[in-house]
mmCIF file of C-alpha atoms and ligand atoms in Angstrom:
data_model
loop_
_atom_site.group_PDB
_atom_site.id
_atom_site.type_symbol
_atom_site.label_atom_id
_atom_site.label_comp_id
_atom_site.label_asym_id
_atom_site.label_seq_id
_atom_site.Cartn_x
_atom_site.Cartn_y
_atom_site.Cartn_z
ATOM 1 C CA UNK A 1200 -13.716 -12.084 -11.227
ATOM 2 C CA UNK A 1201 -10.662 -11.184 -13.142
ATOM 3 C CA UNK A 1202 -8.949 -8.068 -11.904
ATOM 4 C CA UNK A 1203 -6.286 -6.087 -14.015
ATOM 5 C CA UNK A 1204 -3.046 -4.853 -12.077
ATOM 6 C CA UNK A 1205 -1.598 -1.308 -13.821
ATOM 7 C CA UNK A 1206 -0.115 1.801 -12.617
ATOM 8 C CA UNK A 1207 -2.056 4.514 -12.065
ATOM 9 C CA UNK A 1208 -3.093 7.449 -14.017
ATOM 10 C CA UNK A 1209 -3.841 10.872 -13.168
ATOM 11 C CA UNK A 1210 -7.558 9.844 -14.392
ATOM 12 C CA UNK A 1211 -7.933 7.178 -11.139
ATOM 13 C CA UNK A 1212 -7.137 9.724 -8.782
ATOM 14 C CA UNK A 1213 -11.091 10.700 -7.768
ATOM 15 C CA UNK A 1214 -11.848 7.073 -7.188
ATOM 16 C CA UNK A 1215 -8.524 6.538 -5.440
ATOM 17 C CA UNK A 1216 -9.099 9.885 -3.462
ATOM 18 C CA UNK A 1217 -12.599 8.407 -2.822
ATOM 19 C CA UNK A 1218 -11.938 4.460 -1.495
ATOM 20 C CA UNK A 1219 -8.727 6.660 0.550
ATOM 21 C CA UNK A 1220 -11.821 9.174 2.011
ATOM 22 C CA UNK A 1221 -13.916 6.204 2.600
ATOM 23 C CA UNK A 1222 -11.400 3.771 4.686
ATOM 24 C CA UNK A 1223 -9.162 6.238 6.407
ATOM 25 C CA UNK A 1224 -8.914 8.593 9.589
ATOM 26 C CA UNK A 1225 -6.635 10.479 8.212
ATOM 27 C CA UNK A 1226 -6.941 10.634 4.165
ATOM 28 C CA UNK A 1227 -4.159 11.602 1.616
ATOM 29 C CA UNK A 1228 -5.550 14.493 -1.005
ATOM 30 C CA UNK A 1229 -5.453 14.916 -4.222
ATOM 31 C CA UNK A 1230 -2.249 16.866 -4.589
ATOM 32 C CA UNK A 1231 -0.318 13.371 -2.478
ATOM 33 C CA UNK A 1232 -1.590 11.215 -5.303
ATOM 34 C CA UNK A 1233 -1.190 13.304 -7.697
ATOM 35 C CA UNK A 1234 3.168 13.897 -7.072
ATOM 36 C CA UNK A 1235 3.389 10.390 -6.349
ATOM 37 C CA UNK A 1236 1.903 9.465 -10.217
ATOM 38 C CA UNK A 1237 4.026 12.058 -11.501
ATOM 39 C CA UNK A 1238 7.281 11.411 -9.497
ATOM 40 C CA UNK A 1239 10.405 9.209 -11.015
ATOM 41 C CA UNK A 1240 10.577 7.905 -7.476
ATOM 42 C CA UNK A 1241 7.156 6.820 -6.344
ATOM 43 C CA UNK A 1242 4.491 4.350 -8.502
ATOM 44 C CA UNK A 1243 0.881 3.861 -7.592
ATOM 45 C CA UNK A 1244 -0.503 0.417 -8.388
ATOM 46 C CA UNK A 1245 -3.971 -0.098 -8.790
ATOM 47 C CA UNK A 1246 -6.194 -2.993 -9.353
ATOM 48 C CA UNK A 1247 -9.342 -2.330 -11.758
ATOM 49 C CA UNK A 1248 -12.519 -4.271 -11.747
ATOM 50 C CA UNK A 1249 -13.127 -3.216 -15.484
ATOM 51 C CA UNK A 1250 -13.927 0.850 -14.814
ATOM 52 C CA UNK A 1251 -13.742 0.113 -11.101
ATOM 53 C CA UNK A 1252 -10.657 0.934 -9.246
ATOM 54 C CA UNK A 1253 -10.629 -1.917 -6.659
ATOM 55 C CA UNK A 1254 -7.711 -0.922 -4.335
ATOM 56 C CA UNK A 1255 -4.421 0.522 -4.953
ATOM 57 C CA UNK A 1256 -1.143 0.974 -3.345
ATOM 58 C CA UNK A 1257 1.361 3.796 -3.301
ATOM 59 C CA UNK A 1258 5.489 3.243 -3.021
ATOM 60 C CA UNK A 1259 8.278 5.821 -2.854
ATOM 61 C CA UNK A 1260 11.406 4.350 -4.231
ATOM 62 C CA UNK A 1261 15.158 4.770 -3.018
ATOM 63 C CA UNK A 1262 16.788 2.189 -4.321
ATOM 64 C CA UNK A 1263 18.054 -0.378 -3.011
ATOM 65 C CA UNK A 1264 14.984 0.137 -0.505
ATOM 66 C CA UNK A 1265 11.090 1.382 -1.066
ATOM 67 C CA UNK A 1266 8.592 2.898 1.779
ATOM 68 C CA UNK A 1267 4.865 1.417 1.206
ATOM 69 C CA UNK A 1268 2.939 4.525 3.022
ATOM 70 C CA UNK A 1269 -0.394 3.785 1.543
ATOM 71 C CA UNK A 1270 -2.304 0.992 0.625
ATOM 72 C CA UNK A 1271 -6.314 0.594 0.350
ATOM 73 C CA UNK A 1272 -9.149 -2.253 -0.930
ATOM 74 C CA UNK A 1273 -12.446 -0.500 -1.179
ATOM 75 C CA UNK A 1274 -14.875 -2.438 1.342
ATOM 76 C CA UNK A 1275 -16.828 -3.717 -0.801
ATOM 77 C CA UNK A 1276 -13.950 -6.060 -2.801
ATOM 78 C CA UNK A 1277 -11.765 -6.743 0.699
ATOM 79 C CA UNK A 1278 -11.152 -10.183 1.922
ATOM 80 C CA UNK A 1279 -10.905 -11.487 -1.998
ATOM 81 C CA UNK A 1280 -6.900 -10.934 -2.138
ATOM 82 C CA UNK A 1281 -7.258 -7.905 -4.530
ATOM 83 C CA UNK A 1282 -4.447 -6.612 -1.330
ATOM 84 C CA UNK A 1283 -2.334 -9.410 -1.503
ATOM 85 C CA UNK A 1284 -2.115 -9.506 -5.865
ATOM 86 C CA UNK A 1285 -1.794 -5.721 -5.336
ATOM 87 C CA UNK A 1286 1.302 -6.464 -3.163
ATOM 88 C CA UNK A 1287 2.871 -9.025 -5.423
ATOM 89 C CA UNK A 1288 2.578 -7.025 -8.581
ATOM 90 C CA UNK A 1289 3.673 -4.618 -6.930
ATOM 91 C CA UNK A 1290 6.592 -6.445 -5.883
ATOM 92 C CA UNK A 1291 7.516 -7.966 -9.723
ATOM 93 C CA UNK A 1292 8.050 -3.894 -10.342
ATOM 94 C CA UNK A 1293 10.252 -3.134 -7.446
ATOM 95 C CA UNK A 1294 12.333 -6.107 -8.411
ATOM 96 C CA UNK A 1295 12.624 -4.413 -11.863
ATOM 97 C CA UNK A 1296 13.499 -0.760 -10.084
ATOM 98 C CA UNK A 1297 16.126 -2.626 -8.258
ATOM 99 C CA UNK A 1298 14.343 -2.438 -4.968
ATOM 100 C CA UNK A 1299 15.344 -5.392 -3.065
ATOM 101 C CA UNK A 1300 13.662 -3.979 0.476
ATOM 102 C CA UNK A 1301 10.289 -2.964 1.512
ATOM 103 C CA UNK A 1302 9.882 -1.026 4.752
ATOM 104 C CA UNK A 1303 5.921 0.359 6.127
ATOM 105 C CA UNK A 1304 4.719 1.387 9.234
ATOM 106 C CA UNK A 1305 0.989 -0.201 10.480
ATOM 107 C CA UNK A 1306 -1.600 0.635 13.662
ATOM 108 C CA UNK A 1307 -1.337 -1.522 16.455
ATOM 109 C CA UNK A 1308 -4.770 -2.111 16.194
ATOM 110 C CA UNK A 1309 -5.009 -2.996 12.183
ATOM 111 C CA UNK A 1310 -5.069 -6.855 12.461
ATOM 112 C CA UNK A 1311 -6.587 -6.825 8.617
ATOM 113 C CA UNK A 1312 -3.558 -5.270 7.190
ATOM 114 C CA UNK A 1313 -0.941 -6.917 9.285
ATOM 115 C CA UNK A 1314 -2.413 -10.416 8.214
ATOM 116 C CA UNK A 1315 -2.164 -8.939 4.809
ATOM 117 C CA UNK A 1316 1.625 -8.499 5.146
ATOM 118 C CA UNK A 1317 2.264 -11.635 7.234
ATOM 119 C CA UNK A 1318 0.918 -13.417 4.861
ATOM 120 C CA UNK A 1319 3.192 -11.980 1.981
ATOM 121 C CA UNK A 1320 6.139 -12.401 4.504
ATOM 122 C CA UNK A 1321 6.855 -9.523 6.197
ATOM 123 C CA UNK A 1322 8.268 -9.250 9.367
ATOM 124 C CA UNK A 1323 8.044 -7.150 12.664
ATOM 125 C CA UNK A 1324 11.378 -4.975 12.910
ATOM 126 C CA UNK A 1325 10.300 -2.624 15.630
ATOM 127 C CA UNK A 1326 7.368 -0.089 16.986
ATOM 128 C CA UNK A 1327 7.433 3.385 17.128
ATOM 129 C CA UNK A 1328 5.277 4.996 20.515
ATOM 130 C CA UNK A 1329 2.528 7.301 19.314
ATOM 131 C CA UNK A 1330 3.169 7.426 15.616
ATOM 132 C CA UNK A 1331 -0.881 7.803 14.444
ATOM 133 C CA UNK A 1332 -2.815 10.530 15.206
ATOM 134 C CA UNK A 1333 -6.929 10.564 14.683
ATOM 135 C CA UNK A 1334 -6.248 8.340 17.474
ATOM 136 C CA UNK A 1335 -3.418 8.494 18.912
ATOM 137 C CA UNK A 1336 -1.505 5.109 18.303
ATOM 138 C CA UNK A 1337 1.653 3.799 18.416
ATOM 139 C CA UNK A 1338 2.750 1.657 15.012
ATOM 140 C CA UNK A 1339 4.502 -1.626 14.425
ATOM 141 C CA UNK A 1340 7.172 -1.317 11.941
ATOM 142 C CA UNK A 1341 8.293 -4.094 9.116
ATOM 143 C CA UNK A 1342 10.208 -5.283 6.228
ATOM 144 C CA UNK A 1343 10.408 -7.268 3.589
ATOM 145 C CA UNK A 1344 13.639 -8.496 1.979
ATOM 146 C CA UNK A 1345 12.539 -9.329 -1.641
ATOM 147 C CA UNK A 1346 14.308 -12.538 -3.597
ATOM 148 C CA UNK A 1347 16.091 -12.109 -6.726
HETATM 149 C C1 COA B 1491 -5.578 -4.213 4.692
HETATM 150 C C2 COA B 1491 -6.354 -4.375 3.374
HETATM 151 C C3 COA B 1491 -5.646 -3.571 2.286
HETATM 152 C C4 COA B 1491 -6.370 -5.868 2.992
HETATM 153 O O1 COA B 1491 -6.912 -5.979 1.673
HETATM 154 P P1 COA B 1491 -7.706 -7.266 1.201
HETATM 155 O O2 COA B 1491 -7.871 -7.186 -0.272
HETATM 156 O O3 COA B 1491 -8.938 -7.428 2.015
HETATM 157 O O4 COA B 1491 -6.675 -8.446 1.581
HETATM 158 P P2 COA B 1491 -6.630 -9.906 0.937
HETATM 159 O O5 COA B 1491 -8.015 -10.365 0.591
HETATM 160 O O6 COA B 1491 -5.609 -9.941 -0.146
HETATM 161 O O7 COA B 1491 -6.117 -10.757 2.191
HETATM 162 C C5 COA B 1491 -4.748 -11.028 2.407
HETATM 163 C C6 COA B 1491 -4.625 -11.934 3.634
HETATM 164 O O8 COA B 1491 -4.984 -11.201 4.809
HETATM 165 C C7 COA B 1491 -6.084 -11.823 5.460
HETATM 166 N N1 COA B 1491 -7.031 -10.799 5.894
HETATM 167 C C8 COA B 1491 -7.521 -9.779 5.163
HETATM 168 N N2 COA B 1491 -8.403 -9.063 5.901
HETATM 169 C C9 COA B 1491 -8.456 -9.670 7.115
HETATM 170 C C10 COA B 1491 -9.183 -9.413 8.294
HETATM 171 N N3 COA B 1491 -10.055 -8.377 8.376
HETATM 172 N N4 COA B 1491 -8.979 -10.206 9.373
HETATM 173 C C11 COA B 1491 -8.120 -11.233 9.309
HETATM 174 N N5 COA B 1491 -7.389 -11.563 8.196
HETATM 175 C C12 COA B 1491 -7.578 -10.780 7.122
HETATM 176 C C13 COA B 1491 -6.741 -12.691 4.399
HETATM 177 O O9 COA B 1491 -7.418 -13.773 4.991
HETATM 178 C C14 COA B 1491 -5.580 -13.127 3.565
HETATM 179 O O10 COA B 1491 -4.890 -14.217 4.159
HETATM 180 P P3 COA B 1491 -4.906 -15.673 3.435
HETATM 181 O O11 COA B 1491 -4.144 -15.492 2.148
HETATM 182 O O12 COA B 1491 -4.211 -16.523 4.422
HETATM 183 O O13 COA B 1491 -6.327 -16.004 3.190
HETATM 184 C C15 COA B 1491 -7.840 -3.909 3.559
HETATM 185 O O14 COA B 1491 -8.393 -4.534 4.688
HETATM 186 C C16 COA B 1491 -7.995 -2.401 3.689
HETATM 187 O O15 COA B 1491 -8.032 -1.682 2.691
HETATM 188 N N6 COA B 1491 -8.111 -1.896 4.943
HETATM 189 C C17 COA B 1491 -8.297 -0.463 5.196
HETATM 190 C C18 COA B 1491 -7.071 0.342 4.829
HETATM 191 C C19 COA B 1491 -5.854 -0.071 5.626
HETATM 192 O O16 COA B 1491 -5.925 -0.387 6.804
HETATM 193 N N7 COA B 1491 -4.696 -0.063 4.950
HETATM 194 C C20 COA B 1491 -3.415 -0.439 5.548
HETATM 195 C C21 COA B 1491 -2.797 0.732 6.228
HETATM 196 S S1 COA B 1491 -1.235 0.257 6.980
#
């Protein structure tokens, strides 16, 4: 299945809103998606299954480094690396924002998404005790330096 990589509009924000609702303990709103389309410093990049939004991830740029605080695959298209395309386009647009750093935070617990990012080559910089709440967890902490 092909899958087409964009950025998002305000028009994806109920189906982002709703695969965010869906998949986490502790879901962004609305009004969070909503300043990140409309901000100079943050993207959202989603992948669409024709009028399906498939997954999507959010960045907040400050150049020469980027935070990924949010990234989600609705269940039902996981395990087909819509996460991992998701990452790289993502990537080929950071280069071009002169982002040459990515830094996120993930659960302990969240072996999905840290095979996710070990896979696209990020690597462990630290943990921070008791970061999550809705439970209480602490979170690993890692980076990617991104080639020229
Ligand atoms: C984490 C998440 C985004 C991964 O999306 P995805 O589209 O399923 O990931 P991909 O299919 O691109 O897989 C990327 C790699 O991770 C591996 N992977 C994905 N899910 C996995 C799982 N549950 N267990 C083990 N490995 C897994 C894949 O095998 C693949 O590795 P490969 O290239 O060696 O085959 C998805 O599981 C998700 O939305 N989870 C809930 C939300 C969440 O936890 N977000 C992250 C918050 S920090």
């Amino acid at each position: 299945m092909a899958f087409t990589y964009r950025f998002a509009t305000e028009a994806d924000v109920d189906a982002i809103v709703a695969i965010e609702v869906a998949s986490m303990s502790s879901p962004w709103n609305k009004d969070n998606y909503l300043e990140a389309i409309n901000s100079d410093h943050a993207f959202i990049m989603v992948a669409a299954d024709g009028d399906n939004i498939a997954g999507f991830a959010v960045f907040y740029l400050t150049p020469p480094e980027c935070e990924l605080p949010d990234i989600v695959v609705a269940e039902s298209y996981r395990k087909r690396g819509v996460g991992k395309s998701l990452m790289n386009e993502a990537i080929r647009q950071l280069k071009a924002h002169k982002v040459d750093t990515i830094f996120l935070e993930v659960r302990v617990s969240n072996t999905a998404a840290q095979a996710l990012y070990s896979r696209i080559g990020f690597e462990e910089i630290g943990k921070r005790k008791y970061f999550y709440s809705d439970p209480i967890e602490d979170a690993i902490c890692m980076s990617l330096h991104l080639e020229e």
